[in-house]
Amino acid sequence: MKLFIPNMLANADAGFWFPEQSSTVAEHSDSVYFFILYVCTFFFVLIVSLMVLFMVKYRHRPGMEATKTSTHNLTLELSWSVIPTLLTIVMFWVGFTGYIDMRTPPSDSYEINVMAKKWVWAFQYPNGWIESELHIPEGENVTLTMSSDDVIHSLWVPAFRTKMDVVPGRYTQEWFKATRAGEFPLQCAEYCGQKHSMMVTKVVVHETRGDFDKWLQQASDIHKNKSPEEAGEYFYKTRGCIQCHSLDGVPKNGPSFKGLFGKEEKLADGSTVKVNENYLRESILEPQAQVVLGFKPIMPTFKGQLTDQDITALIAFIKAQK
């Protein structure tokens, strides 16, 4: 349902107010916003103006007695009760119907699974490929089925005017249809910890379904297109490793990868371990098993998210960081 308000309000979609409308639900969302904004602005200006006028006109003057006025005006009282009530009913109705549409994914949607974890997004496509950026075709309904691996996150695409919480222990859904090709920011809108502000990626909208399918096919063949070290760098950047493990020797939330392989690490339980292939593999799949002294056990598991070939490539990348 579209609002019966001037198109100039519905199309005020870029510049000062919002990013340019880039999905089919954006126009309705903006229309509701501007409708409520202008109704509130109109009555604010009206009421404040009358207050100022009455303050000046009926201010106390020396030597003048206040005149008696009517204590009751049924028409006025009905007007200021009925008109706002009708307006709030309209606001509720257009907002409610729009919300229902936004929360009811079409049956013909292209489905993508989303896993959120501190502090990275992982988008899994129907062929099993996982990407840190969301790629979708223009002009097609897309449904995201989302879950969290740790705390509450919220997937927000400002240009699409869509936002939905991602909750641990359950699935939530968000859908949209992009109306123009390009790249659009995607971020977490729910405070989720120390690096919440860095949980940012982008939506890449491909102009045609053919372009999207070509990208997905090429992206899925990463081990064919790249050396193990290059593939490992890809996983380092796209699986969130870069957030906690530096390459310059400076520790973050986890040890730096620079010079890590072959090093003797002291663990939180007082024992020591040599960083070799088996230790790195265990740390990726069971990160709480052997925690390095001085670091908190906050790393999530990547079990089921990385294949043996992916882990081998990631280890090759770590070994290369001399």
Tab-separated table of C-alpha atoms in Angstrom:
chain	number	residue	atom	x	y	z
A	1	MET	CA	0.000	0.000	0.000
A	2	LYS	CA	1.357	3.408	-0.969
A	3	LEU	CA	0.643	6.589	0.865
A	4	PHE	CA	-1.706	9.144	-0.600
A	5	ILE	CA	0.800	11.973	-0.203
A	6	PRO	CA	2.521	14.104	-2.835
A	7	ASN	CA	5.204	12.390	-4.899
A	8	MET	CA	7.659	15.085	-3.894
A	9	LEU	CA	7.610	13.618	-0.380
A	10	ALA	CA	7.817	9.983	-1.454
A	11	ASN	CA	10.720	10.728	-3.782
A	12	ALA	CA	12.759	12.836	-1.365
A	13	ASP	CA	15.187	9.935	-1.289
A	14	ALA	CA	18.702	11.318	-1.481
A	15	GLY	CA	20.978	14.072	-0.340
A	16	PHE	CA	20.174	15.704	2.982
A	17	TRP	CA	17.803	13.043	4.328
A	18	PHE	CA	18.682	9.537	3.184
A	19	PRO	CA	20.803	7.570	0.717
A	20	GLU	CA	19.179	7.138	-2.676
A	21	GLN	CA	16.322	4.626	-2.668
A	22	SER	CA	17.681	1.329	-3.962
A	23	SER	CA	15.003	-1.267	-3.177
A	24	THR	CA	11.293	-1.739	-3.737
A	25	VAL	CA	10.432	-1.164	-0.059
A	26	ALA	CA	12.428	2.060	0.224
A	27	GLU	CA	9.731	4.310	-1.281
A	28	HIS	CA	7.054	3.174	1.152
A	29	SER	CA	9.416	3.451	4.113
A	30	ASP	CA	10.384	7.000	3.157
A	31	SER	CA	6.747	7.943	2.496
A	32	VAL	CA	5.712	6.897	5.995
A	33	TYR	CA	8.634	8.777	7.487
A	34	PHE	CA	7.936	12.020	5.632
A	35	PHE	CA	4.196	11.761	6.225
A	36	ILE	CA	4.726	11.576	9.997
A	37	LEU	CA	7.466	14.210	9.879
A	38	TYR	CA	5.361	16.788	8.061
A	39	VAL	CA	2.237	16.144	10.140
A	40	CYS	CA	4.258	16.621	13.325
A	41	THR	CA	5.998	19.693	11.906
A	42	PHE	CA	2.682	21.261	10.864
A	43	PHE	CA	1.094	20.872	14.275
A	44	PHE	CA	4.265	21.912	16.089
A	45	VAL	CA	4.437	25.162	14.113
A	46	LEU	CA	0.666	25.728	14.498
A	47	ILE	CA	0.617	25.191	18.256
A	48	VAL	CA	3.772	27.180	19.003
A	49	SER	CA	2.643	30.038	16.747
A	50	LEU	CA	-0.732	30.237	18.507
A	51	MET	CA	0.987	30.135	21.891
A	52	VAL	CA	3.231	33.052	20.943
A	53	LEU	CA	0.280	34.976	19.437
A	54	PHE	CA	-1.859	34.522	22.557
A	55	MET	CA	1.054	35.436	24.839
A	56	VAL	CA	1.438	38.749	23.016
A	57	LYS	CA	-2.226	39.524	22.416
A	58	TYR	CA	-3.495	38.612	25.862
A	59	ARG	CA	-0.524	39.639	27.966
A	60	HIS	CA	-1.185	41.483	31.189
A	61	ARG	CA	-1.385	45.275	30.838
A	62	PRO	CA	-1.409	47.710	33.782
A	63	GLY	CA	-4.858	49.159	34.468
A	64	MET	CA	-6.726	46.564	32.430
A	65	GLU	CA	-8.925	43.848	33.884
A	66	ALA	CA	-9.032	40.386	32.408
A	67	THR	CA	-12.267	39.765	30.568
A	68	LYS	CA	-14.345	36.679	31.208
A	69	THR	CA	-14.222	34.136	28.368
A	70	SER	CA	-16.148	31.020	27.474
A	71	THR	CA	-15.231	27.974	29.562
A	72	HIS	CA	-16.419	25.438	27.011
A	73	ASN	CA	-16.343	25.075	23.229
A	74	LEU	CA	-17.596	21.689	22.040
A	75	THR	CA	-16.561	22.212	18.400
A	76	LEU	CA	-12.999	23.123	19.344
A	77	GLU	CA	-12.676	20.242	21.813
A	78	LEU	CA	-13.973	17.720	19.282
A	79	SER	CA	-11.643	19.099	16.620
A	80	TRP	CA	-8.469	18.736	18.659
A	81	SER	CA	-9.503	15.243	19.736
A	82	VAL	CA	-10.918	13.745	16.547
A	83	ILE	CA	-8.391	15.112	14.012
A	84	PRO	CA	-5.259	13.822	15.817
A	85	THR	CA	-7.004	10.485	16.446
A	86	LEU	CA	-7.772	10.059	12.747
A	87	LEU	CA	-4.220	11.005	11.816
A	88	THR	CA	-2.713	8.484	14.252
A	89	ILE	CA	-4.994	5.766	12.863
A	90	VAL	CA	-3.745	6.550	9.351
A	91	MET	CA	-0.119	6.518	10.590
A	92	PHE	CA	-0.654	3.158	12.268
A	93	TRP	CA	-2.353	1.618	9.247
A	94	VAL	CA	0.192	2.618	6.623
A	95	GLY	CA	3.064	1.702	8.948
A	96	PHE	CA	1.525	-1.651	9.881
A	97	THR	CA	0.743	-2.718	6.311
A	98	GLY	CA	4.207	-1.701	5.161
A	99	TYR	CA	5.806	-3.606	8.038
A	100	ILE	CA	3.842	-6.764	7.193
A	101	ASP	CA	5.026	-6.539	3.574
A	102	MET	CA	8.635	-6.090	4.696
A	103	ARG	CA	8.430	-9.098	7.025
A	104	THR	CA	6.758	-11.505	4.562
A	105	PRO	CA	9.346	-12.843	2.100
A	106	PRO	CA	7.984	-13.694	-1.376
A	107	SER	CA	7.819	-17.400	-2.193
A	108	ASP	CA	10.044	-16.976	-5.265
A	109	SER	CA	12.979	-15.466	-3.377
A	110	TYR	CA	16.628	-16.350	-3.934
A	111	GLU	CA	17.730	-17.537	-0.475
A	112	ILE	CA	21.067	-16.741	1.149
A	113	ASN	CA	22.082	-17.884	4.643
A	114	VAL	CA	23.775	-15.348	6.901
A	115	MET	CA	25.968	-16.046	9.920
A	116	ALA	CA	26.912	-13.109	12.126
A	117	LYS	CA	29.722	-13.278	14.650
A	118	LYS	CA	31.987	-10.790	16.393
A	119	TRP	CA	32.816	-8.912	14.233
A	120	VAL	CA	32.195	-10.192	10.740
A	121	TRP	CA	29.416	-11.221	8.371
A	122	ALA	CA	29.403	-14.526	6.478
A	123	PHE	CA	26.988	-14.989	3.554
A	124	GLN	CA	26.473	-18.574	2.391
A	125	TYR	CA	25.053	-19.097	-1.097
A	126	PRO	CA	22.983	-22.104	-2.234
A	127	ASN	CA	26.074	-23.812	-3.704
A	128	GLY	CA	27.796	-23.681	-0.284
A	129	TRP	CA	30.176	-20.797	-1.071
A	130	ILE	CA	30.708	-18.352	1.828
A	131	GLU	CA	31.565	-14.720	1.191
A	132	SER	CA	32.136	-11.734	3.481
A	133	GLU	CA	30.305	-9.426	1.045
A	134	LEU	CA	26.680	-9.828	0.012
A	135	HIS	CA	26.310	-10.270	-3.750
A	136	ILE	CA	22.820	-10.257	-5.277
A	137	PRO	CA	21.248	-9.766	-8.732
A	138	GLU	CA	19.289	-6.606	-9.498
A	139	GLY	CA	15.510	-6.932	-9.838
A	140	GLU	CA	15.140	-10.255	-8.008
A	141	ASN	CA	13.618	-10.984	-4.614
A	142	VAL	CA	16.329	-12.017	-2.154
A	143	THR	CA	15.660	-13.493	1.294
A	144	LEU	CA	18.331	-13.625	3.993
A	145	THR	CA	17.909	-16.357	6.622
A	146	MET	CA	20.082	-15.165	9.486
A	147	SER	CA	21.507	-16.468	12.751
A	148	SER	CA	24.180	-15.352	15.204
A	149	ASP	CA	27.099	-17.335	16.549
A	150	ASP	CA	27.461	-15.268	19.724
A	151	VAL	CA	25.475	-12.119	20.605
A	152	ILE	CA	22.662	-10.074	19.070
A	153	HIS	CA	23.603	-8.304	15.842
A	154	SER	CA	21.424	-6.363	13.398
A	155	LEU	CA	21.807	-6.414	9.624
A	156	TRP	CA	21.118	-2.959	8.189
A	157	VAL	CA	21.320	-1.768	4.582
A	158	PRO	CA	20.485	1.977	4.683
A	159	ALA	CA	19.980	2.287	0.905
A	160	PHE	CA	17.423	-0.546	1.005
A	161	ARG	CA	15.679	0.785	4.177
A	162	THR	CA	15.784	-2.713	5.649
A	163	LYS	CA	17.053	-3.786	9.066
A	164	MET	CA	16.557	-6.939	11.113
A	165	ASP	CA	18.042	-8.302	14.324
A	166	VAL	CA	20.215	-11.416	14.084
A	167	VAL	CA	19.652	-13.401	17.264
A	168	PRO	CA	21.614	-16.373	18.679
A	169	GLY	CA	19.614	-19.577	19.002
A	170	ARG	CA	16.995	-18.754	16.378
A	171	TYR	CA	16.545	-17.729	12.750
A	172	THR	CA	15.298	-14.362	11.526
A	173	GLN	CA	14.604	-13.307	7.964
A	174	GLU	CA	14.955	-10.149	5.902
A	175	TRP	CA	14.087	-9.701	2.252
A	176	PHE	CA	14.428	-7.041	-0.431
A	177	LYS	CA	14.545	-6.475	-4.170
A	178	ALA	CA	17.338	-4.180	-5.340
A	179	THR	CA	16.282	-1.646	-7.965
A	180	ARG	CA	19.688	-0.505	-9.182
A	181	ALA	CA	23.155	-1.985	-9.600
A	182	GLY	CA	26.099	-0.785	-7.539
A	183	GLU	CA	27.726	-1.142	-4.142
A	184	PHE	CA	25.937	-0.215	-0.915
A	185	PRO	CA	27.137	-0.197	2.723
A	186	LEU	CA	25.940	-2.983	5.025
A	187	GLN	CA	26.556	-2.694	8.732
A	188	CYS	CA	25.598	-3.937	12.154
A	189	ALA	CA	23.064	-1.664	13.857
A	190	GLU	CA	23.107	-3.391	17.260
A	191	TYR	CA	25.975	-2.723	19.682
A	192	CYS	CA	27.753	-6.083	19.833
A	193	GLY	CA	31.009	-5.413	21.610
A	194	GLN	CA	34.374	-3.724	21.343
A	195	LYS	CA	34.609	-3.663	17.534
A	196	HIS	CA	30.943	-3.145	16.720
A	197	SER	CA	31.772	-0.124	14.559
A	198	MET	CA	34.094	-2.266	12.412
A	199	MET	CA	31.397	-4.832	11.559
A	200	VAL	CA	30.911	-3.255	8.152
A	201	THR	CA	30.821	-4.780	4.686
A	202	LYS	CA	28.907	-4.037	1.470
A	203	VAL	CA	26.139	-5.255	-0.798
A	204	VAL	CA	27.213	-5.707	-4.410
A	205	VAL	CA	24.218	-5.615	-6.761
A	206	HIS	CA	24.957	-7.158	-10.159
A	207	GLU	CA	23.145	-5.671	-13.129
A	208	THR	CA	21.886	-9.005	-14.493
A	209	ARG	CA	21.359	-12.526	-13.183
A	210	GLY	CA	23.948	-13.679	-15.704
A	211	ASP	CA	26.560	-11.350	-14.188
A	212	PHE	CA	25.717	-12.636	-10.721
A	213	ASP	CA	25.925	-16.301	-11.745
A	214	LYS	CA	29.276	-15.656	-13.446
A	215	TRP	CA	30.649	-14.016	-10.293
A	216	LEU	CA	29.425	-16.872	-8.071
A	217	GLN	CA	30.974	-19.504	-10.313
A	218	GLN	CA	34.334	-17.733	-10.389
A	219	ALA	CA	34.333	-17.007	-6.658
A	220	SER	CA	33.515	-20.630	-5.830
A	221	ASP	CA	36.603	-21.873	-7.719
A	222	ILE	CA	39.087	-20.041	-5.495
A	223	HIS	CA	41.415	-23.030	-5.072
A	224	LYS	CA	41.620	-23.408	-8.833
A	225	ASN	CA	42.238	-19.728	-9.469
A	226	LYS	CA	44.740	-19.038	-6.685
A	227	SER	CA	47.772	-20.569	-5.011
A	228	PRO	CA	47.265	-21.971	-1.467
A	229	GLU	CA	48.907	-18.870	0.008
A	230	GLU	CA	46.690	-16.534	-2.044
A	231	ALA	CA	43.584	-18.510	-1.133
A	232	GLY	CA	44.651	-18.384	2.508
A	233	GLU	CA	44.938	-14.598	2.314
A	234	TYR	CA	41.397	-14.513	0.957
A	235	PHE	CA	40.097	-16.512	3.933
A	236	TYR	CA	42.162	-14.357	6.311
A	237	LYS	CA	40.365	-11.272	5.024
A	238	THR	CA	36.885	-12.717	4.531
A	239	ARG	CA	36.437	-14.919	7.607
A	240	GLY	CA	37.213	-12.213	10.150
A	241	CYS	CA	40.800	-13.259	11.000
A	242	ILE	CA	41.983	-9.780	10.037
A	243	GLN	CA	39.947	-8.276	12.884
A	244	CYS	CA	41.962	-10.016	15.620
A	245	HIS	CA	45.264	-11.174	14.063
A	246	SER	CA	47.632	-8.597	12.583
A	247	LEU	CA	50.426	-9.186	10.085
A	248	ASP	CA	52.836	-6.608	11.522
A	249	GLY	CA	53.739	-8.257	14.820
A	250	VAL	CA	51.426	-6.102	16.945
A	251	PRO	CA	48.942	-8.244	18.936
A	252	LYS	CA	45.235	-7.423	18.758
A	253	ASN	CA	42.592	-9.619	20.355
A	254	GLY	CA	44.724	-12.569	19.255
A	255	PRO	CA	48.419	-13.179	18.511
A	256	SER	CA	49.898	-11.607	15.412
A	257	PHE	CA	50.482	-13.972	12.484
A	258	LYS	CA	53.893	-12.429	11.806
A	259	GLY	CA	56.551	-14.978	12.776
A	260	LEU	CA	53.927	-17.132	14.481
A	261	PHE	CA	54.589	-20.442	12.722
A	262	GLY	CA	57.300	-22.465	14.487
A	263	LYS	CA	57.137	-20.299	17.589
A	264	GLU	CA	56.843	-21.670	21.132
A	265	GLU	CA	53.703	-20.220	22.744
A	266	LYS	CA	52.912	-20.257	26.458
A	267	LEU	CA	49.313	-21.206	27.134
A	268	ALA	CA	46.886	-19.972	29.774
A	269	ASP	CA	47.125	-23.272	31.659
A	270	GLY	CA	50.896	-22.855	32.100
A	271	SER	CA	51.977	-25.327	29.438
A	272	THR	CA	53.742	-24.511	26.184
A	273	VAL	CA	53.036	-25.574	22.627
A	274	LYS	CA	54.876	-25.288	19.335
A	275	VAL	CA	52.890	-23.553	16.624
A	276	ASN	CA	52.739	-26.105	13.831
A	277	GLU	CA	50.124	-27.307	11.339
A	278	ASN	CA	48.237	-29.422	13.866
A	279	TYR	CA	48.132	-26.643	16.453
A	280	LEU	CA	46.828	-24.135	13.888
A	281	ARG	CA	44.195	-26.577	12.652
A	282	GLU	CA	42.984	-27.227	16.194
A	283	SER	CA	42.921	-23.504	16.946
A	284	ILE	CA	40.696	-22.899	13.908
A	285	LEU	CA	38.249	-25.709	14.697
A	286	GLU	CA	38.492	-25.787	18.531
A	287	PRO	CA	39.745	-22.291	19.484
A	288	GLN	CA	39.109	-22.745	23.221
A	289	ALA	CA	41.197	-25.923	23.501
A	290	GLN	CA	44.591	-24.207	23.870
A	291	VAL	CA	44.347	-20.481	24.603
A	292	VAL	CA	47.553	-18.448	24.468
A	293	LEU	CA	48.481	-16.731	27.711
A	294	GLY	CA	47.430	-13.080	27.806
A	295	PHE	CA	44.497	-13.415	25.414
A	296	LYS	CA	40.804	-13.867	26.137
A	297	PRO	CA	39.006	-17.001	24.832
A	298	ILE	CA	36.752	-15.057	22.459
A	299	MET	CA	37.593	-16.654	19.110
A	300	PRO	CA	34.597	-18.461	17.556
A	301	THR	CA	34.895	-21.881	15.956
A	302	PHE	CA	35.013	-22.255	12.188
A	303	LYS	CA	33.924	-25.878	12.246
A	304	GLY	CA	31.577	-26.505	9.329
A	305	GLN	CA	32.510	-23.176	7.738
A	306	LEU	CA	35.941	-24.083	6.344
A	307	THR	CA	36.820	-27.232	4.420
A	308	ASP	CA	40.096	-29.102	4.909
A	309	GLN	CA	41.364	-27.462	1.727
A	310	ASP	CA	40.405	-24.032	3.075
A	311	ILE	CA	42.226	-24.694	6.358
A	312	THR	CA	45.323	-25.930	4.501
A	313	ALA	CA	45.357	-22.705	2.462
A	314	LEU	CA	44.963	-20.576	5.584
A	315	ILE	CA	47.840	-22.405	7.275
A	316	ALA	CA	49.977	-21.838	4.147
A	317	PHE	CA	49.235	-18.115	4.419
A	318	ILE	CA	50.180	-18.049	8.129
A	319	LYS	CA	53.429	-19.940	7.435
A	320	ALA	CA	54.347	-17.276	4.854
A	321	GLN	CA	54.174	-14.454	7.403
A	322	LYS	CA	57.863	-14.428	8.400
